[in-house]
mmCIF file of C-alpha atoms and ligand atoms in Angstrom:
data_model
loop_
_atom_site.group_PDB
_atom_site.id
_atom_site.type_symbol
_atom_site.label_atom_id
_atom_site.label_comp_id
_atom_site.label_asym_id
_atom_site.label_seq_id
_atom_site.Cartn_x
_atom_site.Cartn_y
_atom_site.Cartn_z
ATOM 1 C CA UNK A 1 156.119 -57.943 -53.757
ATOM 2 C CA UNK A 2 155.794 -54.880 -55.588
ATOM 3 C CA UNK A 3 157.869 -54.508 -59.316
ATOM 4 C CA UNK A 4 158.333 -50.676 -58.889
ATOM 5 C CA UNK A 5 160.727 -48.271 -57.208
ATOM 6 C CA UNK A 6 159.969 -49.537 -53.616
ATOM 7 C CA UNK A 7 162.276 -51.232 -51.515
ATOM 8 C CA UNK A 8 161.052 -53.660 -49.132
ATOM 9 C CA UNK A 9 161.412 -53.402 -45.696
ATOM 10 C CA UNK A 10 161.185 -55.446 -42.508
ATOM 11 C CA UNK A 11 161.627 -53.989 -39.096
ATOM 12 C CA UNK A 12 161.577 -55.734 -35.705
ATOM 13 C CA UNK A 13 160.274 -53.817 -33.097
ATOM 14 C CA UNK A 14 161.186 -55.574 -29.771
ATOM 15 C CA UNK A 15 158.878 -53.249 -27.518
ATOM 16 C CA UNK A 16 160.125 -53.636 -23.875
ATOM 17 C CA UNK A 17 161.246 -57.163 -24.338
ATOM 18 C CA UNK A 18 164.594 -59.188 -25.294
ATOM 19 C CA UNK A 19 167.774 -59.191 -23.002
ATOM 20 C CA UNK A 20 171.168 -58.992 -24.251
ATOM 21 C CA UNK A 21 171.369 -62.424 -25.166
ATOM 22 C CA UNK A 22 168.783 -62.309 -27.717
ATOM 23 C CA UNK A 23 170.996 -59.657 -29.375
ATOM 24 C CA UNK A 24 173.887 -61.982 -30.185
ATOM 25 C CA UNK A 25 171.402 -64.747 -31.258
ATOM 26 C CA UNK A 26 169.655 -62.212 -33.761
ATOM 27 C CA UNK A 27 172.947 -60.948 -35.308
ATOM 28 C CA UNK A 28 174.224 -64.534 -36.182
ATOM 29 C CA UNK A 29 170.845 -65.991 -37.060
ATOM 30 C CA UNK A 30 170.572 -63.025 -39.711
ATOM 31 C CA UNK A 31 174.072 -63.010 -40.904
ATOM 32 C CA UNK A 32 173.959 -66.315 -42.573
ATOM 33 C CA UNK A 33 171.783 -65.287 -44.947
ATOM 34 C CA UNK A 34 172.009 -62.918 -47.957
ATOM 35 C CA UNK A 35 169.153 -60.411 -47.438
ATOM 36 C CA UNK A 36 170.374 -58.322 -50.663
ATOM 37 C CA UNK A 37 166.787 -57.592 -52.254
ATOM 38 C CA UNK A 38 165.246 -56.093 -48.938
ATOM 39 C CA UNK A 39 166.160 -53.662 -46.083
ATOM 40 C CA UNK A 40 165.557 -54.752 -42.477
ATOM 41 C CA UNK A 41 166.335 -53.221 -39.136
ATOM 42 C CA UNK A 42 166.092 -53.965 -35.349
ATOM 43 C CA UNK A 43 164.373 -51.254 -32.998
ATOM 44 C CA UNK A 44 165.370 -52.669 -29.514
ATOM 45 C CA UNK A 45 164.634 -51.248 -26.163
ATOM 46 C CA UNK A 46 167.021 -48.002 -26.266
ATOM 47 C CA UNK A 47 169.320 -49.359 -23.448
ATOM 48 C CA UNK A 48 170.505 -51.868 -26.063
ATOM 49 C CA UNK A 49 171.235 -49.777 -29.221
ATOM 50 C CA UNK A 50 174.914 -49.606 -28.120
ATOM 51 C CA UNK A 51 175.077 -53.340 -27.822
ATOM 52 C CA UNK A 52 174.704 -54.439 -31.487
ATOM 53 C CA UNK A 53 177.296 -54.595 -34.042
ATOM 54 C CA UNK A 54 177.601 -52.538 -37.330
ATOM 55 C CA UNK A 55 175.671 -55.756 -39.527
ATOM 56 C CA UNK A 56 172.630 -54.885 -38.038
ATOM 57 C CA UNK A 57 170.597 -51.744 -39.327
ATOM 58 C CA UNK A 58 169.072 -50.250 -36.002
ATOM 59 C CA UNK A 59 166.032 -48.082 -35.248
ATOM 60 C CA UNK A 60 164.622 -46.820 -32.014
ATOM 61 C CA UNK A 61 161.090 -46.854 -30.598
ATOM 62 C CA UNK A 62 160.499 -43.151 -29.702
ATOM 63 C CA UNK A 63 162.167 -40.229 -29.404
ATOM 64 C CA UNK A 64 161.120 -36.835 -27.630
ATOM 65 C CA UNK A 65 159.527 -34.071 -29.462
ATOM 66 C CA UNK A 66 162.411 -31.522 -27.496
ATOM 67 C CA UNK A 67 166.235 -31.130 -28.626
ATOM 68 C CA UNK A 68 166.889 -31.419 -25.065
ATOM 69 C CA UNK A 69 166.772 -30.317 -21.377
ATOM 70 C CA UNK A 70 164.701 -30.991 -18.317
ATOM 71 C CA UNK A 71 162.680 -33.786 -19.818
ATOM 72 C CA UNK A 72 163.398 -36.832 -17.546
ATOM 73 C CA UNK A 73 163.400 -40.190 -19.021
ATOM 74 C CA UNK A 74 163.203 -39.023 -22.494
ATOM 75 C CA UNK A 75 165.625 -39.645 -25.124
ATOM 76 C CA UNK A 76 166.557 -37.084 -28.040
ATOM 77 C CA UNK A 77 166.969 -37.877 -31.354
ATOM 78 C CA UNK A 78 170.596 -36.555 -31.710
ATOM 79 C CA UNK A 79 171.225 -39.315 -29.135
ATOM 80 C CA UNK A 80 170.074 -42.161 -31.020
ATOM 81 C CA UNK A 81 171.695 -40.593 -34.271
ATOM 82 C CA UNK A 82 174.890 -40.775 -32.327
ATOM 83 C CA UNK A 83 174.407 -44.527 -31.574
ATOM 84 C CA UNK A 84 173.919 -45.086 -35.262
ATOM 85 C CA UNK A 85 170.132 -45.368 -35.741
ATOM 86 C CA UNK A 86 168.446 -45.034 -38.856
ATOM 87 C CA UNK A 87 165.031 -45.056 -37.894
ATOM 88 C CA UNK A 88 162.866 -44.162 -35.358
ATOM 89 C CA UNK A 89 159.122 -45.628 -34.879
ATOM 90 C CA UNK A 90 156.900 -42.622 -34.085
ATOM 91 C CA UNK A 91 153.182 -42.752 -33.247
ATOM 92 C CA UNK A 92 152.908 -46.448 -32.110
ATOM 93 C CA UNK A 93 149.644 -46.810 -30.890
ATOM 94 C CA UNK A 94 150.941 -48.269 -27.786
ATOM 95 C CA UNK A 95 152.787 -44.963 -27.475
ATOM 96 C CA UNK A 96 149.607 -42.692 -28.455
ATOM 97 C CA UNK A 97 147.830 -44.833 -25.557
ATOM 98 C CA UNK A 98 150.358 -45.239 -22.742
ATOM 99 C CA UNK A 99 151.476 -41.704 -23.240
ATOM 100 C CA UNK A 100 148.632 -39.592 -24.354
ATOM 101 C CA UNK A 101 150.474 -38.826 -27.722
ATOM 102 C CA UNK A 102 148.009 -36.552 -29.715
ATOM 103 C CA UNK A 103 148.519 -36.644 -33.603
ATOM 104 C CA UNK A 104 150.011 -33.321 -33.231
ATOM 105 C CA UNK A 105 152.563 -34.406 -30.673
ATOM 106 C CA UNK A 106 153.186 -37.264 -33.532
ATOM 107 C CA UNK A 107 153.714 -34.741 -35.797
ATOM 108 C CA UNK A 108 156.293 -32.962 -33.996
ATOM 109 C CA UNK A 109 157.990 -35.654 -33.394
ATOM 110 C CA UNK A 110 158.056 -36.558 -37.368
ATOM 111 C CA UNK A 111 159.785 -33.188 -37.778
ATOM 112 C CA UNK A 112 162.193 -33.655 -35.194
ATOM 113 C CA UNK A 113 163.445 -37.173 -37.104
ATOM 114 C CA UNK A 114 163.316 -35.380 -40.245
ATOM 115 C CA UNK A 115 165.598 -32.480 -39.348
ATOM 116 C CA UNK A 116 168.075 -34.993 -37.900
ATOM 117 C CA UNK A 117 168.371 -36.830 -41.155
ATOM 118 C CA UNK A 118 166.693 -40.064 -39.835
ATOM 119 C CA UNK A 119 163.973 -41.882 -41.161
ATOM 120 C CA UNK A 120 160.569 -41.556 -39.461
ATOM 121 C CA UNK A 121 158.488 -44.884 -39.633
ATOM 122 C CA UNK A 122 155.093 -43.130 -38.943
ATOM 123 C CA UNK A 123 152.398 -45.840 -37.422
ATOM 124 C CA UNK A 124 148.954 -45.182 -38.221
ATOM 125 C CA UNK A 125 145.761 -47.597 -37.467
ATOM 126 C CA UNK A 126 142.337 -47.424 -35.853
ATOM 127 C CA UNK A 127 140.624 -49.532 -33.100
ATOM 128 C CA UNK A 128 138.372 -52.455 -33.418
ATOM 129 C CA UNK A 129 135.471 -50.098 -32.587
ATOM 130 C CA UNK A 130 136.125 -47.676 -35.479
ATOM 131 C CA UNK A 131 136.448 -50.428 -37.982
ATOM 132 C CA UNK A 132 133.092 -51.840 -36.842
ATOM 133 C CA UNK A 133 131.431 -48.525 -37.324
ATOM 134 C CA UNK A 134 132.996 -48.560 -41.013
ATOM 135 C CA UNK A 135 135.063 -45.190 -40.020
ATOM 136 C CA UNK A 136 138.660 -46.614 -40.839
ATOM 137 C CA UNK A 137 139.506 -43.867 -43.594
ATOM 138 C CA UNK A 138 138.479 -41.142 -41.851
ATOM 139 C CA UNK A 139 140.365 -42.162 -38.766
ATOM 140 C CA UNK A 140 143.443 -42.764 -41.021
ATOM 141 C CA UNK A 141 142.778 -39.617 -42.677
ATOM 142 C CA UNK A 142 142.936 -37.503 -39.458
ATOM 143 C CA UNK A 143 146.286 -39.065 -38.406
ATOM 144 C CA UNK A 144 147.902 -38.634 -41.820
ATOM 145 C CA UNK A 145 146.574 -34.700 -41.750
ATOM 146 C CA UNK A 146 148.280 -33.998 -38.977
ATOM 147 C CA UNK A 147 151.850 -34.745 -40.199
ATOM 148 C CA UNK A 148 150.821 -32.806 -43.782
ATOM 149 C CA UNK A 149 149.583 -29.910 -41.959
ATOM 150 C CA UNK A 150 152.876 -29.325 -40.196
ATOM 151 C CA UNK A 151 155.248 -30.734 -42.789
ATOM 152 C CA UNK A 152 153.475 -30.786 -46.221
ATOM 153 C CA UNK A 153 153.124 -33.283 -48.653
ATOM 154 C CA UNK A 154 156.849 -33.419 -49.510
ATOM 155 C CA UNK A 155 158.035 -34.663 -45.993
ATOM 156 C CA UNK A 156 156.385 -38.016 -47.036
ATOM 157 C CA UNK A 157 159.227 -38.881 -49.488
ATOM 158 C CA UNK A 158 161.503 -39.365 -46.512
ATOM 159 C CA UNK A 159 158.753 -41.110 -44.769
ATOM 160 C CA UNK A 160 158.234 -44.579 -44.291
ATOM 161 C CA UNK A 161 154.241 -45.431 -43.163
ATOM 162 C CA UNK A 162 153.215 -48.242 -41.131
ATOM 163 C CA UNK A 163 149.498 -49.210 -40.663
ATOM 164 C CA UNK A 164 148.722 -51.228 -37.728
ATOM 165 C CA UNK A 165 145.257 -52.182 -37.174
ATOM 166 C CA UNK A 166 145.245 -51.911 -33.369
ATOM 167 C CA UNK A 167 142.781 -54.835 -32.984
ATOM 168 C CA UNK A 168 145.634 -57.056 -34.855
ATOM 169 C CA UNK A 169 148.520 -56.124 -32.305
ATOM 170 C CA UNK A 170 149.559 -58.846 -30.482
ATOM 171 C CA UNK A 171 146.388 -60.484 -30.590
ATOM 172 C CA UNK A 172 147.082 -63.368 -33.246
ATOM 173 C CA UNK A 173 144.217 -61.630 -35.217
ATOM 174 C CA UNK A 174 145.799 -60.381 -38.464
ATOM 175 C CA UNK A 175 144.242 -58.435 -41.011
ATOM 176 C CA UNK A 176 143.572 -60.577 -44.256
ATOM 177 C CA UNK A 177 145.561 -59.825 -47.126
ATOM 178 C CA UNK A 178 142.727 -58.480 -48.782
ATOM 179 C CA UNK A 179 141.976 -55.825 -46.030
ATOM 180 C CA UNK A 180 145.553 -54.697 -45.720
ATOM 181 C CA UNK A 181 145.709 -54.073 -49.220
ATOM 182 C CA UNK A 182 142.471 -52.224 -49.125
ATOM 183 C CA UNK A 183 143.785 -49.832 -46.376
ATOM 184 C CA UNK A 184 147.333 -49.772 -48.040
ATOM 185 C CA UNK A 185 145.652 -48.670 -51.418
ATOM 186 C CA UNK A 186 143.789 -45.898 -49.648
ATOM 187 C CA UNK A 187 146.514 -44.606 -48.106
ATOM 188 C CA UNK A 188 148.599 -44.412 -51.212
ATOM 189 C CA UNK A 189 145.741 -42.843 -52.680
ATOM 190 C CA UNK A 190 145.357 -40.009 -50.007
ATOM 191 C CA UNK A 191 149.034 -39.421 -50.963
ATOM 192 C CA UNK A 192 148.663 -39.680 -54.431
ATOM 193 C CA UNK A 193 145.779 -36.860 -54.668
ATOM 194 C CA UNK A 194 148.693 -34.464 -53.223
ATOM 195 C CA UNK A 195 151.401 -35.702 -55.333
ATOM 196 C CA UNK A 196 151.292 -38.991 -57.441
ATOM 197 C CA UNK A 197 155.687 -39.406 -57.500
ATOM 198 C CA UNK A 198 155.639 -39.333 -53.299
ATOM 199 C CA UNK A 199 152.777 -41.724 -53.351
ATOM 200 C CA UNK A 200 154.562 -44.428 -55.864
ATOM 201 C CA UNK A 201 157.927 -44.263 -53.701
ATOM 202 C CA UNK A 202 156.397 -44.032 -50.341
ATOM 203 C CA UNK A 203 156.960 -47.337 -48.333
ATOM 204 C CA UNK A 204 153.910 -48.598 -46.534
ATOM 205 C CA UNK A 205 154.487 -51.389 -44.070
ATOM 206 C CA UNK A 206 152.070 -53.875 -42.597
ATOM 207 C CA UNK A 207 151.909 -54.501 -38.714
ATOM 208 C CA UNK A 208 149.801 -56.581 -36.630
ATOM 209 C CA UNK A 209 150.545 -60.464 -35.884
ATOM 210 C CA UNK A 210 152.572 -60.814 -38.892
ATOM 211 C CA UNK A 211 154.617 -64.336 -38.234
ATOM 212 C CA UNK A 212 156.624 -66.274 -40.739
ATOM 213 C CA UNK A 213 153.474 -68.259 -42.054
ATOM 214 C CA UNK A 214 151.512 -65.369 -43.026
ATOM 215 C CA UNK A 215 154.230 -62.973 -44.245
ATOM 216 C CA UNK A 216 154.517 -64.145 -48.099
ATOM 217 C CA UNK A 217 150.983 -63.655 -48.470
ATOM 218 C CA UNK A 218 150.724 -60.492 -47.068
ATOM 219 C CA UNK A 219 153.887 -59.063 -48.331
ATOM 220 C CA UNK A 220 152.321 -60.406 -51.800
ATOM 221 C CA UNK A 221 149.829 -57.483 -52.313
ATOM 222 C CA UNK A 222 150.477 -54.885 -54.376
ATOM 223 C CA UNK A 223 150.807 -52.127 -51.875
ATOM 224 C CA UNK A 224 152.255 -53.656 -48.962
ATOM 225 C CA UNK A 225 155.982 -52.964 -48.905
ATOM 226 C CA UNK A 226 157.158 -54.985 -45.968
ATOM 227 C CA UNK A 227 156.236 -55.340 -42.600
ATOM 228 C CA UNK A 228 156.580 -54.021 -38.748
ATOM 229 C CA UNK A 229 157.163 -56.916 -36.680
ATOM 230 C CA UNK A 230 156.218 -57.325 -32.975
ATOM 231 C CA UNK A 231 156.366 -60.397 -31.112
ATOM 232 C CA UNK A 232 157.623 -62.444 -34.063
ATOM 233 C CA UNK A 233 160.835 -60.397 -34.183
ATOM 234 C CA UNK A 234 162.056 -61.911 -30.790
ATOM 235 C CA UNK A 235 162.328 -65.019 -32.533
ATOM 236 C CA UNK A 236 165.275 -65.208 -34.751
ATOM 237 C CA UNK A 237 164.279 -68.210 -36.715
ATOM 238 C CA UNK A 238 160.968 -66.302 -37.249
ATOM 239 C CA UNK A 239 162.067 -62.887 -37.961
ATOM 240 C CA UNK A 240 164.679 -64.377 -40.692
ATOM 241 C CA UNK A 241 161.731 -66.348 -42.345
ATOM 242 C CA UNK A 242 159.714 -62.718 -42.597
ATOM 243 C CA UNK A 243 162.658 -61.337 -43.718
ATOM 244 C CA UNK A 244 163.224 -64.103 -46.654
ATOM 245 C CA UNK A 245 159.640 -63.657 -47.555
ATOM 246 C CA UNK A 246 160.055 -59.790 -48.474
ATOM 247 C CA UNK A 247 163.384 -60.873 -50.485
ATOM 248 C CA UNK A 248 162.027 -61.525 -53.370
HETATM 249 P P1 LIG B 1 152.816 -57.912 -33.159
HETATM 250 O O1 LIG B 1 153.577 -58.488 -34.584
HETATM 251 O O2 LIG B 1 153.119 -58.886 -31.858
HETATM 252 O O3 LIG B 1 151.185 -58.267 -33.310
HETATM 253 O O4 LIG B 1 153.067 -56.011 -33.010
HETATM 254 C C1 LIG B 1 152.682 -55.243 -34.140
HETATM 255 C C2 LIG B 1 153.469 -54.102 -33.729
HETATM 256 O O5 LIG B 1 152.723 -53.454 -32.984
HETATM 257 C C3 LIG B 1 154.814 -53.457 -34.086
HETATM 258 O O6 LIG B 1 155.098 -52.257 -34.020
#
């Protein structure tokens, strides 16, 4: 774990999983432990947001790029703010794919989230074909450039980044600690070329098949500041062990 100004963060992304009974189990499991050296949050499906107690820091998995109006099925950032959310996952590869969210739409959503005073967790990551072709850094640069172009580098003072290689999501095929570190260092260098202070303070999470058994090794990398956890965040004990790995 880093010994610098960045505080570790572990975020559970339940995706479209879980049920009401998991909320109670998760709350009682996590309340037994002092996780004072790190931050953690849960991003459940939006209908469950109001059912958590105040001990849980909440995030949501998506918001609309619009403020309000005729957008059936969408949720606005002011609504999730009213329900106590602090974080908003934005640009997850599943939304980019299922909902055709372009880099430009993702950037507009980041703007809405920042304007509301919430923290975007901006996901970037390459498909396997891009890695095989040796184009990872160019691909990530394009994803990051869209946000810098709209909002400027200063916006990154309030953005959490999550590197989620698509080939590692839900596949059990985790990036090795060295692969994760290589990309995280590249992302930090990308930021540093534009503003070294912002680069030093930006929390960069790794996501993709993180489990209790591999979290420690991943989080020990210099530029890996925590994790964005899918499948393992549905198991309270597993999620707790990942939080403990970051709590050092
Ligand atoms: P898994 O941890 O299930 O691989 O999912 C990662 C992810 O997509 C978190 O947003």
